[in-house]
Amino acid sequence: MSDNKVYPLPFLCQFLAGAGAGMSETLVMYPLDVVKTRFQLQETRILSLGKNIEKITMMTCLSKIIRNESIKHLYKGMSSPILMEVPKRAVKFSCNDLFQNILMKKSQTSKANGIITLLSGTLAGLFESFIVVPFELVKIRLQDANSNYRSPSHCLRKTIENEGITSLYKGLEATVWRNSIWNASYFGLIYQVKKLMPTQSTNDKSVGRNFIAGTIAGCMSCFFSVPFDVIKTKIQVSKVSGCVHNSNWALLSVFLMYKKYGLRSIYRGIIPIICRYGPGGGPLLVSFNGFSELFKKIHQRLSN
């Protein structure tokens, strides 16, 4: 058997690689996710009271959490996203790869181009959204400073009791918009950034190339998806803390919020979001590629 034979990575290997990458990234970056949620919810309440939104910054939000609630609250609700990362990242990367291959066959090309990476990322984000919504609803409600929930299981039980089981999918449309846009931008920009960078011959340089491409793509993707993340947070926390969204439709909500409060209102939390998902985009891609290579070698040995 030729040593140069290409072994397709089975779905199980992609699943495990995505899970490992997602869990690694979450463990490191989660505190900034708490800050992001608090930042967006505080801004909403201040806007409703007609106060100056400039008074809230990421650092004041972070310092208030540490001073008033202790450092451990920076990890509040973490069990929900940890459980979410296994299927979420598996779907993100495996579906992106699956749709890329399908689109390449349809286009009769052996290599992905910019359009294919955008479309495959969009479709992966669509499928990913249906998995993450219940987990994110629990996470958001636990992160809210006004939350009285004791644990993810307590939040889940009370939400179903008070609002019905279908309430677990509140914010689905906004999540579809956010994840589809983020994934399309992320995978599309990774392709474009790598295209502009010189091809690296050594593994160390290739890791650096992936890290740079992933970080740039992660940061830029946030700018396109943040308005829908703001709306999603408001929708999912509503009936719990007094945050009321502007419309039942995410796209219309973004427009109404922009019209009433200005551009800054739909980009509130952009700094902690970039700090959370921007740098995380680099390690995420590097980790996934690293785990993929590991499982590819194991699969190759077993195949021999």
PDB file of C-alpha atoms in Angstrom:
ATOM      1  CA  MET A   1       0.000   0.000   0.000  1.00  0.00           C
ATOM      2  CA  SER A   2       1.387   3.400  -0.962  1.00  0.00           C
ATOM      3  CA  ASP A   3       2.588   5.637   1.846  1.00  0.00           C
ATOM      4  CA  ASN A   4       1.104   8.588  -0.015  1.00  0.00           C
ATOM      5  CA  LYS A   5      -2.417   7.178   0.017  1.00  0.00           C
ATOM      6  CA  VAL A   6      -4.938   9.687   1.337  1.00  0.00           C
ATOM      7  CA  TYR A   7      -7.178   8.288   4.060  1.00  0.00           C
ATOM      8  CA  PRO A   8     -10.501  10.100   4.406  1.00  0.00           C
ATOM      9  CA  LEU A   9     -11.106  11.043   8.024  1.00  0.00           C
ATOM     10  CA  PRO A  10     -14.190   9.134   9.290  1.00  0.00           C
ATOM     11  CA  PHE A  11     -17.048  11.047  10.868  1.00  0.00           C
ATOM     12  CA  LEU A  12     -16.226   9.642  14.333  1.00  0.00           C
ATOM     13  CA  CYS A  13     -12.689  11.031  14.077  1.00  0.00           C
ATOM     14  CA  GLN A  14     -14.036  14.416  12.973  1.00  0.00           C
ATOM     15  CA  PHE A  15     -16.502  14.277  15.848  1.00  0.00           C
ATOM     16  CA  LEU A  16     -13.736  13.622  18.398  1.00  0.00           C
ATOM     17  CA  ALA A  17     -11.420  16.222  16.857  1.00  0.00           C
ATOM     18  CA  GLY A  18     -14.135  18.875  16.935  1.00  0.00           C
ATOM     19  CA  ALA A  19     -15.082  17.953  20.495  1.00  0.00           C
ATOM     20  CA  GLY A  20     -11.482  18.164  21.700  1.00  0.00           C
ATOM     21  CA  ALA A  21     -10.936  21.509  19.981  1.00  0.00           C
ATOM     22  CA  GLY A  22     -14.168  22.976  21.332  1.00  0.00           C
ATOM     23  CA  MET A  23     -13.584  21.890  24.913  1.00  0.00           C
ATOM     24  CA  SER A  24     -10.002  23.200  24.875  1.00  0.00           C
ATOM     25  CA  GLU A  25     -11.139  26.595  23.602  1.00  0.00           C
ATOM     26  CA  THR A  26     -14.049  26.828  26.065  1.00  0.00           C
ATOM     27  CA  LEU A  27     -11.960  26.049  29.146  1.00  0.00           C
ATOM     28  CA  VAL A  28      -9.610  28.920  28.313  1.00  0.00           C
ATOM     29  CA  MET A  29     -12.027  31.559  26.998  1.00  0.00           C
ATOM     30  CA  TYR A  30     -15.281  31.027  28.945  1.00  0.00           C
ATOM     31  CA  PRO A  31     -14.925  33.894  31.512  1.00  0.00           C
ATOM     32  CA  LEU A  32     -15.099  36.417  28.668  1.00  0.00           C
ATOM     33  CA  ASP A  33     -18.379  34.841  27.568  1.00  0.00           C
ATOM     34  CA  VAL A  34     -19.855  35.654  30.995  1.00  0.00           C
ATOM     35  CA  VAL A  35     -18.607  39.248  30.694  1.00  0.00           C
ATOM     36  CA  LYS A  36     -20.083  39.488  27.191  1.00  0.00           C
ATOM     37  CA  THR A  37     -23.537  38.386  28.364  1.00  0.00           C
ATOM     38  CA  ARG A  38     -23.553  40.682  31.407  1.00  0.00           C
ATOM     39  CA  PHE A  39     -22.354  43.571  29.249  1.00  0.00           C
ATOM     40  CA  GLN A  40     -25.187  43.129  26.749  1.00  0.00           C
ATOM     41  CA  LEU A  41     -27.883  42.727  29.423  1.00  0.00           C
ATOM     42  CA  GLN A  42     -26.704  45.732  31.466  1.00  0.00           C
ATOM     43  CA  GLU A  43     -26.774  47.858  28.338  1.00  0.00           C
ATOM     44  CA  THR A  44     -30.350  46.767  27.616  1.00  0.00           C
ATOM     45  CA  ARG A  45     -31.574  47.765  31.077  1.00  0.00           C
ATOM     46  CA  ILE A  46     -29.777  51.119  30.957  1.00  0.00           C
ATOM     47  CA  LEU A  47     -31.287  51.888  27.546  1.00  0.00           C
ATOM     48  CA  SER A  48     -34.758  51.110  28.887  1.00  0.00           C
ATOM     49  CA  LEU A  49     -34.178  53.594  31.719  1.00  0.00           C
ATOM     50  CA  GLY A  50     -32.857  56.256  29.368  1.00  0.00           C
ATOM     51  CA  LYS A  51     -29.415  56.469  30.962  1.00  0.00           C
ATOM     52  CA  ASN A  52     -26.056  57.106  29.355  1.00  0.00           C
ATOM     53  CA  ILE A  53     -24.769  53.858  27.857  1.00  0.00           C
ATOM     54  CA  GLU A  54     -21.179  55.147  27.882  1.00  0.00           C
ATOM     55  CA  LYS A  55     -20.905  54.463  31.613  1.00  0.00           C
ATOM     56  CA  ILE A  56     -20.602  50.710  31.059  1.00  0.00           C
ATOM     57  CA  THR A  57     -17.310  49.242  29.856  1.00  0.00           C
ATOM     58  CA  MET A  58     -15.958  45.734  29.646  1.00  0.00           C
ATOM     59  CA  MET A  59     -13.475  46.365  32.464  1.00  0.00           C
ATOM     60  CA  THR A  60     -16.081  47.820  34.838  1.00  0.00           C
ATOM     61  CA  CYS A  61     -18.336  44.859  34.113  1.00  0.00           C
ATOM     62  CA  LEU A  62     -15.486  42.423  34.801  1.00  0.00           C
ATOM     63  CA  SER A  63     -14.405  44.192  37.985  1.00  0.00           C
ATOM     64  CA  LYS A  64     -18.004  44.279  39.293  1.00  0.00           C
ATOM     65  CA  ILE A  65     -18.377  40.532  38.834  1.00  0.00           C
ATOM     66  CA  ILE A  66     -15.113  39.814  40.672  1.00  0.00           C
ATOM     67  CA  ARG A  67     -15.746  42.386  43.420  1.00  0.00           C
ATOM     68  CA  ASN A  68     -19.416  41.643  44.088  1.00  0.00           C
ATOM     69  CA  GLU A  69     -19.760  37.969  43.196  1.00  0.00           C
ATOM     70  CA  SER A  70     -16.236  36.442  43.369  1.00  0.00           C
ATOM     71  CA  ILE A  71     -14.055  34.982  40.628  1.00  0.00           C
ATOM     72  CA  LYS A  72     -15.957  31.686  40.558  1.00  0.00           C
ATOM     73  CA  HIS A  73     -18.933  33.490  38.991  1.00  0.00           C
ATOM     74  CA  LEU A  74     -16.802  33.996  35.875  1.00  0.00           C
ATOM     75  CA  TYR A  75     -17.339  30.273  35.358  1.00  0.00           C
ATOM     76  CA  LYS A  76     -21.039  30.250  36.241  1.00  0.00           C
ATOM     77  CA  GLY A  77     -23.065  28.095  33.872  1.00  0.00           C
ATOM     78  CA  MET A  78     -19.951  26.537  32.362  1.00  0.00           C
ATOM     79  CA  SER A  79     -21.226  22.951  32.509  1.00  0.00           C
ATOM     80  CA  SER A  80     -23.858  23.772  29.883  1.00  0.00           C
ATOM     81  CA  PRO A  81     -21.417  24.990  27.195  1.00  0.00           C
ATOM     82  CA  ILE A  82     -18.970  22.196  28.039  1.00  0.00           C
ATOM     83  CA  LEU A  83     -21.707  19.650  27.299  1.00  0.00           C
ATOM     84  CA  MET A  84     -22.667  21.697  24.237  1.00  0.00           C
ATOM     85  CA  GLU A  85     -19.169  21.795  22.738  1.00  0.00           C
ATOM     86  CA  VAL A  86     -19.025  18.088  21.902  1.00  0.00           C
ATOM     87  CA  PRO A  87     -21.927  18.054  19.406  1.00  0.00           C
ATOM     88  CA  LYS A  88     -21.544  21.732  18.451  1.00  0.00           C
ATOM     89  CA  ARG A  89     -17.952  21.611  17.238  1.00  0.00           C
ATOM     90  CA  ALA A  90     -18.471  18.170  15.746  1.00  0.00           C
ATOM     91  CA  VAL A  91     -21.334  19.511  13.633  1.00  0.00           C
ATOM     92  CA  LYS A  92     -19.465  22.744  12.817  1.00  0.00           C
ATOM     93  CA  PHE A  93     -16.390  21.074  11.359  1.00  0.00           C
ATOM     94  CA  SER A  94     -17.804  17.777  10.086  1.00  0.00           C
ATOM     95  CA  CYS A  95     -20.777  19.437   8.346  1.00  0.00           C
ATOM     96  CA  ASN A  96     -18.544  22.129   6.894  1.00  0.00           C
ATOM     97  CA  ASP A  97     -16.287  19.414   5.463  1.00  0.00           C
ATOM     98  CA  LEU A  98     -19.287  17.382   4.267  1.00  0.00           C
ATOM     99  CA  PHE A  99     -20.938  20.311   2.479  1.00  0.00           C
ATOM    100  CA  GLN A 100     -17.608  21.400   1.001  1.00  0.00           C
ATOM    101  CA  ASN A 101     -17.168  17.963  -0.569  1.00  0.00           C
ATOM    102  CA  ILE A 102     -20.750  17.956  -1.869  1.00  0.00           C
ATOM    103  CA  LEU A 103     -20.388  21.439  -3.367  1.00  0.00           C
ATOM    104  CA  MET A 104     -17.015  20.580  -4.922  1.00  0.00           C
ATOM    105  CA  LYS A 105     -18.548  17.519  -6.600  1.00  0.00           C
ATOM    106  CA  LYS A 106     -21.469  19.620  -7.861  1.00  0.00           C
ATOM    107  CA  SER A 107     -19.028  22.221  -9.186  1.00  0.00           C
ATOM    108  CA  GLN A 108     -16.781  19.511 -10.647  1.00  0.00           C
ATOM    109  CA  THR A 109     -13.701  20.927  -8.951  1.00  0.00           C
ATOM    110  CA  SER A 110     -11.063  19.246  -6.787  1.00  0.00           C
ATOM    111  CA  LYS A 111     -10.421  22.301  -4.603  1.00  0.00           C
ATOM    112  CA  ALA A 112     -12.709  24.551  -2.587  1.00  0.00           C
ATOM    113  CA  ASN A 113     -13.009  28.196  -3.632  1.00  0.00           C
ATOM    114  CA  GLY A 114     -14.309  31.282  -1.839  1.00  0.00           C
ATOM    115  CA  ILE A 115     -17.957  30.708  -2.781  1.00  0.00           C
ATOM    116  CA  ILE A 116     -17.859  27.058  -1.713  1.00  0.00           C
ATOM    117  CA  THR A 117     -16.335  27.878   1.688  1.00  0.00           C
ATOM    118  CA  LEU A 118     -18.981  30.558   2.294  1.00  0.00           C
ATOM    119  CA  LEU A 119     -21.861  28.257   1.365  1.00  0.00           C
ATOM    120  CA  SER A 120     -20.550  25.263   3.319  1.00  0.00           C
ATOM    121  CA  GLY A 121     -19.994  27.462   6.378  1.00  0.00           C
ATOM    122  CA  THR A 122     -23.528  28.844   6.129  1.00  0.00           C
ATOM    123  CA  LEU A 123     -25.062  25.367   5.942  1.00  0.00           C
ATOM    124  CA  ALA A 124     -22.904  24.111   8.823  1.00  0.00           C
ATOM    125  CA  GLY A 125     -24.070  27.064  10.930  1.00  0.00           C
ATOM    126  CA  LEU A 126     -27.691  26.265  10.121  1.00  0.00           C
ATOM    127  CA  PHE A 127     -27.386  22.675  11.360  1.00  0.00           C
ATOM    128  CA  GLU A 128     -25.282  23.730  14.350  1.00  0.00           C
ATOM    129  CA  SER A 129     -27.968  26.171  15.535  1.00  0.00           C
ATOM    130  CA  PHE A 130     -30.525  23.451  16.248  1.00  0.00           C
ATOM    131  CA  ILE A 131     -28.081  21.771  18.629  1.00  0.00           C
ATOM    132  CA  VAL A 132     -26.858  24.795  20.580  1.00  0.00           C
ATOM    133  CA  VAL A 133     -30.077  26.751  21.283  1.00  0.00           C
ATOM    134  CA  PRO A 134     -31.263  24.879  24.436  1.00  0.00           C
ATOM    135  CA  PHE A 135     -27.736  24.857  25.894  1.00  0.00           C
ATOM    136  CA  GLU A 136     -27.246  28.554  25.198  1.00  0.00           C
ATOM    137  CA  LEU A 137     -30.607  29.475  26.699  1.00  0.00           C
ATOM    138  CA  VAL A 138     -29.613  27.753  29.958  1.00  0.00           C
ATOM    139  CA  LYS A 139     -26.158  29.330  29.853  1.00  0.00           C
ATOM    140  CA  ILE A 140     -27.489  32.861  29.227  1.00  0.00           C
ATOM    141  CA  ARG A 141     -30.038  32.639  32.042  1.00  0.00           C
ATOM    142  CA  LEU A 142     -27.414  31.380  34.488  1.00  0.00           C
ATOM    143  CA  GLN A 143     -24.998  34.157  33.502  1.00  0.00           C
ATOM    144  CA  ASP A 144     -27.587  36.906  34.053  1.00  0.00           C
ATOM    145  CA  ALA A 145     -26.840  38.883  37.232  1.00  0.00           C
ATOM    146  CA  ASN A 146     -30.568  38.808  38.131  1.00  0.00           C
ATOM    147  CA  SER A 147     -30.774  35.036  37.819  1.00  0.00           C
ATOM    148  CA  ASN A 148     -32.043  32.978  40.762  1.00  0.00           C
ATOM    149  CA  TYR A 149     -31.210  29.631  39.213  1.00  0.00           C
ATOM    150  CA  ARG A 150     -28.926  27.398  41.279  1.00  0.00           C
ATOM    151  CA  SER A 151     -27.597  25.131  38.541  1.00  0.00           C
ATOM    152  CA  PRO A 152     -28.097  24.217  34.861  1.00  0.00           C
ATOM    153  CA  SER A 153     -30.473  21.390  35.812  1.00  0.00           C
ATOM    154  CA  HIS A 154     -32.493  23.747  38.041  1.00  0.00           C
ATOM    155  CA  CYS A 155     -32.691  26.323  35.243  1.00  0.00           C
ATOM    156  CA  LEU A 156     -33.737  23.662  32.741  1.00  0.00           C
ATOM    157  CA  ARG A 157     -36.435  22.256  35.015  1.00  0.00           C
ATOM    158  CA  LYS A 158     -37.902  25.649  35.949  1.00  0.00           C
ATOM    159  CA  THR A 159     -37.876  26.874  32.353  1.00  0.00           C
ATOM    160  CA  ILE A 160     -39.842  23.835  31.192  1.00  0.00           C
ATOM    161  CA  GLU A 161     -42.256  24.068  34.145  1.00  0.00           C
ATOM    162  CA  ASN A 162     -42.964  27.794  33.721  1.00  0.00           C
ATOM    163  CA  GLU A 163     -42.715  28.290  29.953  1.00  0.00           C
ATOM    164  CA  GLY A 164     -43.124  24.860  28.384  1.00  0.00           C
ATOM    165  CA  ILE A 165     -40.636  22.594  26.668  1.00  0.00           C
ATOM    166  CA  THR A 166     -40.803  24.565  23.406  1.00  0.00           C
ATOM    167  CA  SER A 167     -39.346  27.579  25.248  1.00  0.00           C
ATOM    168  CA  LEU A 168     -35.974  25.807  25.142  1.00  0.00           C
ATOM    169  CA  TYR A 169     -35.830  26.859  21.499  1.00  0.00           C
ATOM    170  CA  LYS A 170     -36.473  30.544  22.130  1.00  0.00           C
ATOM    171  CA  GLY A 171     -34.062  32.545  20.025  1.00  0.00           C
ATOM    172  CA  LEU A 172     -33.698  29.838  17.367  1.00  0.00           C
ATOM    173  CA  GLU A 173     -34.106  32.220  14.439  1.00  0.00           C
ATOM    174  CA  ALA A 174     -31.577  34.681  15.866  1.00  0.00           C
ATOM    175  CA  THR A 175     -29.184  31.796  16.511  1.00  0.00           C
ATOM    176  CA  VAL A 176     -29.558  30.572  12.927  1.00  0.00           C
ATOM    177  CA  TRP A 177     -28.705  34.053  11.652  1.00  0.00           C
ATOM    178  CA  ARG A 178     -25.771  34.414  14.052  1.00  0.00           C
ATOM    179  CA  ASN A 179     -24.240  30.970  13.523  1.00  0.00           C
ATOM    180  CA  SER A 180     -24.752  30.886   9.760  1.00  0.00           C
ATOM    181  CA  ILE A 181     -23.166  34.314   9.347  1.00  0.00           C
ATOM    182  CA  TRP A 182     -20.333  33.547  11.786  1.00  0.00           C
ATOM    183  CA  ASN A 183     -19.484  30.179  10.228  1.00  0.00           C
ATOM    184  CA  ALA A 184     -19.687  31.507   6.677  1.00  0.00           C
ATOM    185  CA  SER A 185     -17.379  34.387   7.588  1.00  0.00           C
ATOM    186  CA  TYR A 186     -15.034  32.202   9.651  1.00  0.00           C
ATOM    187  CA  PHE A 187     -14.447  29.455   7.090  1.00  0.00           C
ATOM    188  CA  GLY A 188     -14.598  31.869   4.165  1.00  0.00           C
ATOM    189  CA  LEU A 189     -12.024  34.213   5.706  1.00  0.00           C
ATOM    190  CA  ILE A 190      -9.750  31.323   6.702  1.00  0.00           C
ATOM    191  CA  TYR A 191      -9.663  30.344   3.033  1.00  0.00           C
ATOM    192  CA  GLN A 192      -8.943  33.913   1.896  1.00  0.00           C
ATOM    193  CA  VAL A 193      -6.281  34.604   4.550  1.00  0.00           C
ATOM    194  CA  LYS A 194      -4.476  31.318   3.838  1.00  0.00           C
ATOM    195  CA  LYS A 195      -4.628  32.112   0.132  1.00  0.00           C
ATOM    196  CA  LEU A 196      -2.740  35.362   0.774  1.00  0.00           C
ATOM    197  CA  MET A 197      -0.133  33.708   3.004  1.00  0.00           C
ATOM    198  CA  PRO A 198       2.849  31.704   1.692  1.00  0.00           C
ATOM    199  CA  THR A 199       2.511  27.926   1.921  1.00  0.00           C
ATOM    200  CA  GLN A 200       4.536  26.541   4.830  1.00  0.00           C
ATOM    201  CA  SER A 201       6.633  23.402   4.453  1.00  0.00           C
ATOM    202  CA  THR A 202       7.202  22.546   8.123  1.00  0.00           C
ATOM    203  CA  ASN A 203       4.588  21.535  10.684  1.00  0.00           C
ATOM    204  CA  ASP A 204       5.534  24.332  13.127  1.00  0.00           C
ATOM    205  CA  LYS A 205       5.111  26.974  10.446  1.00  0.00           C
ATOM    206  CA  SER A 206       1.831  25.410   9.333  1.00  0.00           C
ATOM    207  CA  VAL A 207       0.526  25.645  12.917  1.00  0.00           C
ATOM    208  CA  GLY A 208       1.468  29.331  12.980  1.00  0.00           C
ATOM    209  CA  ARG A 209      -0.274  29.859   9.648  1.00  0.00           C
ATOM    210  CA  ASN A 210      -3.454  28.199  10.933  1.00  0.00           C
ATOM    211  CA  PHE A 211      -3.316  30.196  14.175  1.00  0.00           C
ATOM    212  CA  ILE A 212      -3.005  33.528  12.339  1.00  0.00           C
ATOM    213  CA  ALA A 213      -5.731  32.650   9.825  1.00  0.00           C
ATOM    214  CA  GLY A 214      -8.080  31.390  12.545  1.00  0.00           C
ATOM    215  CA  THR A 215      -7.539  34.422  14.775  1.00  0.00           C
ATOM    216  CA  ILE A 216      -8.106  36.935  11.970  1.00  0.00           C
ATOM    217  CA  ALA A 217     -11.182  35.037  10.783  1.00  0.00           C
ATOM    218  CA  GLY A 218     -12.538  34.773  14.340  1.00  0.00           C
ATOM    219  CA  CYS A 219     -12.180  38.519  14.959  1.00  0.00           C
ATOM    220  CA  MET A 220     -13.678  39.585  11.641  1.00  0.00           C
ATOM    221  CA  SER A 221     -16.585  37.136  11.872  1.00  0.00           C
ATOM    222  CA  CYS A 222     -17.701  38.777  15.108  1.00  0.00           C
ATOM    223  CA  PHE A 223     -18.405  42.084  13.353  1.00  0.00           C
ATOM    224  CA  PHE A 224     -20.900  40.422  11.016  1.00  0.00           C
ATOM    225  CA  SER A 225     -22.685  38.294  13.632  1.00  0.00           C
ATOM    226  CA  VAL A 226     -22.772  40.487  16.780  1.00  0.00           C
ATOM    227  CA  PRO A 227     -26.142  42.222  16.085  1.00  0.00           C
ATOM    228  CA  PHE A 228     -27.872  38.839  16.049  1.00  0.00           C
ATOM    229  CA  ASP A 229     -26.023  37.749  19.192  1.00  0.00           C
ATOM    230  CA  VAL A 230     -27.338  40.849  21.000  1.00  0.00           C
ATOM    231  CA  ILE A 231     -30.907  40.068  19.915  1.00  0.00           C
ATOM    232  CA  LYS A 232     -30.518  36.368  20.770  1.00  0.00           C
ATOM    233  CA  THR A 233     -29.381  37.218  24.293  1.00  0.00           C
ATOM    234  CA  LYS A 234     -32.361  39.535  24.827  1.00  0.00           C
ATOM    235  CA  ILE A 235     -34.846  36.983  23.497  1.00  0.00           C
ATOM    236  CA  GLN A 236     -33.492  34.103  25.553  1.00  0.00           C
ATOM    237  CA  VAL A 237     -33.384  36.031  28.825  1.00  0.00           C
ATOM    238  CA  SER A 238     -36.843  37.607  28.405  1.00  0.00           C
ATOM    239  CA  LYS A 239     -39.559  36.729  30.986  1.00  0.00           C
ATOM    240  CA  VAL A 240     -36.758  36.166  33.442  1.00  0.00           C
ATOM    241  CA  SER A 241     -35.047  39.498  33.998  1.00  0.00           C
ATOM    242  CA  GLY A 242     -37.279  42.088  32.368  1.00  0.00           C
ATOM    243  CA  CYS A 243     -35.407  42.333  29.065  1.00  0.00           C
ATOM    244  CA  VAL A 244     -37.995  42.519  26.297  1.00  0.00           C
ATOM    245  CA  HIS A 245     -37.039  42.137  22.644  1.00  0.00           C
ATOM    246  CA  ASN A 246     -38.432  44.480  20.033  1.00  0.00           C
ATOM    247  CA  SER A 247     -40.009  41.929  17.689  1.00  0.00           C
ATOM    248  CA  ASN A 248     -40.641  38.213  17.271  1.00  0.00           C
ATOM    249  CA  TRP A 249     -38.327  38.245  14.239  1.00  0.00           C
ATOM    250  CA  ALA A 250     -34.573  38.623  14.678  1.00  0.00           C
ATOM    251  CA  LEU A 251     -33.851  40.599  11.512  1.00  0.00           C
ATOM    252  CA  LEU A 252     -36.655  43.064  12.250  1.00  0.00           C
ATOM    253  CA  SER A 253     -35.477  43.330  15.874  1.00  0.00           C
ATOM    254  CA  VAL A 254     -32.000  44.320  14.706  1.00  0.00           C
ATOM    255  CA  PHE A 255     -33.478  46.999  12.442  1.00  0.00           C
ATOM    256  CA  LEU A 256     -35.813  48.369  15.145  1.00  0.00           C
ATOM    257  CA  MET A 257     -33.053  48.464  17.748  1.00  0.00           C
ATOM    258  CA  TYR A 258     -30.746  50.260  15.313  1.00  0.00           C
ATOM    259  CA  LYS A 259     -33.493  52.735  14.380  1.00  0.00           C
ATOM    260  CA  LYS A 260     -34.361  53.504  18.020  1.00  0.00           C
ATOM    261  CA  TYR A 261     -30.957  53.457  19.718  1.00  0.00           C
ATOM    262  CA  GLY A 262     -28.403  53.748  16.906  1.00  0.00           C
ATOM    263  CA  LEU A 263     -25.606  51.590  15.527  1.00  0.00           C
ATOM    264  CA  ARG A 264     -23.809  51.361  18.856  1.00  0.00           C
ATOM    265  CA  SER A 265     -26.758  49.564  20.472  1.00  0.00           C
ATOM    266  CA  ILE A 266     -26.571  46.545  18.149  1.00  0.00           C
ATOM    267  CA  TYR A 267     -22.813  46.308  18.632  1.00  0.00           C
ATOM    268  CA  ARG A 268     -22.820  46.476  22.419  1.00  0.00           C
ATOM    269  CA  GLY A 269     -20.500  43.807  23.785  1.00  0.00           C
ATOM    270  CA  ILE A 270     -18.361  43.775  20.630  1.00  0.00           C
ATOM    271  CA  ILE A 271     -15.129  44.158  22.643  1.00  0.00           C
ATOM    272  CA  PRO A 272     -15.681  41.165  24.973  1.00  0.00           C
ATOM    273  CA  ILE A 273     -17.067  39.177  22.037  1.00  0.00           C
ATOM    274  CA  ILE A 274     -13.914  39.811  20.001  1.00  0.00           C
ATOM    275  CA  CYS A 275     -11.776  39.048  23.052  1.00  0.00           C
ATOM    276  CA  ARG A 276     -13.777  35.837  23.537  1.00  0.00           C
ATOM    277  CA  TYR A 277     -14.175  34.514  19.996  1.00  0.00           C
ATOM    278  CA  GLY A 278     -11.388  36.332  18.131  1.00  0.00           C
ATOM    279  CA  PRO A 279      -8.366  34.848  19.904  1.00  0.00           C
ATOM    280  CA  GLY A 280     -10.398  31.665  20.368  1.00  0.00           C
ATOM    281  CA  GLY A 281     -10.696  31.273  16.598  1.00  0.00           C
ATOM    282  CA  GLY A 282      -6.946  30.661  16.301  1.00  0.00           C
ATOM    283  CA  PRO A 283      -6.611  27.934  18.961  1.00  0.00           C
ATOM    284  CA  LEU A 284      -9.890  26.403  17.746  1.00  0.00           C
ATOM    285  CA  LEU A 285      -8.562  25.868  14.222  1.00  0.00           C
ATOM    286  CA  VAL A 286      -5.120  24.779  15.437  1.00  0.00           C
ATOM    287  CA  SER A 287      -6.644  22.342  17.950  1.00  0.00           C
ATOM    288  CA  PHE A 288      -9.019  20.883  15.380  1.00  0.00           C
ATOM    289  CA  ASN A 289      -6.245  20.388  12.840  1.00  0.00           C
ATOM    290  CA  GLY A 290      -4.008  18.902  15.531  1.00  0.00           C
ATOM    291  CA  PHE A 291      -6.655  16.434  16.699  1.00  0.00           C
ATOM    292  CA  SER A 292      -7.540  15.649  13.075  1.00  0.00           C
ATOM    293  CA  GLU A 293      -3.921  14.806  12.251  1.00  0.00           C
ATOM    294  CA  LEU A 294      -3.675  12.632  15.352  1.00  0.00           C
ATOM    295  CA  PHE A 295      -6.815  10.667  14.492  1.00  0.00           C
ATOM    296  CA  LYS A 296      -5.781  10.492  10.832  1.00  0.00           C
ATOM    297  CA  LYS A 297      -2.516   8.784  11.812  1.00  0.00           C
ATOM    298  CA  ILE A 298      -4.359   6.377  14.110  1.00  0.00           C
ATOM    299  CA  HIS A 299      -6.881   5.601  11.365  1.00  0.00           C
ATOM    300  CA  GLN A 300      -4.076   5.079   8.829  1.00  0.00           C
ATOM    301  CA  ARG A 301      -2.288   2.606  11.108  1.00  0.00           C
ATOM    302  CA  LEU A 302      -5.492   0.692  11.765  1.00  0.00           C
ATOM    303  CA  SER A 303      -6.236   0.600   8.024  1.00  0.00           C
ATOM    304  CA  ASN A 304      -2.828  -0.891   7.336  1.00  0.00           C
TER     305      ASN A 304
END
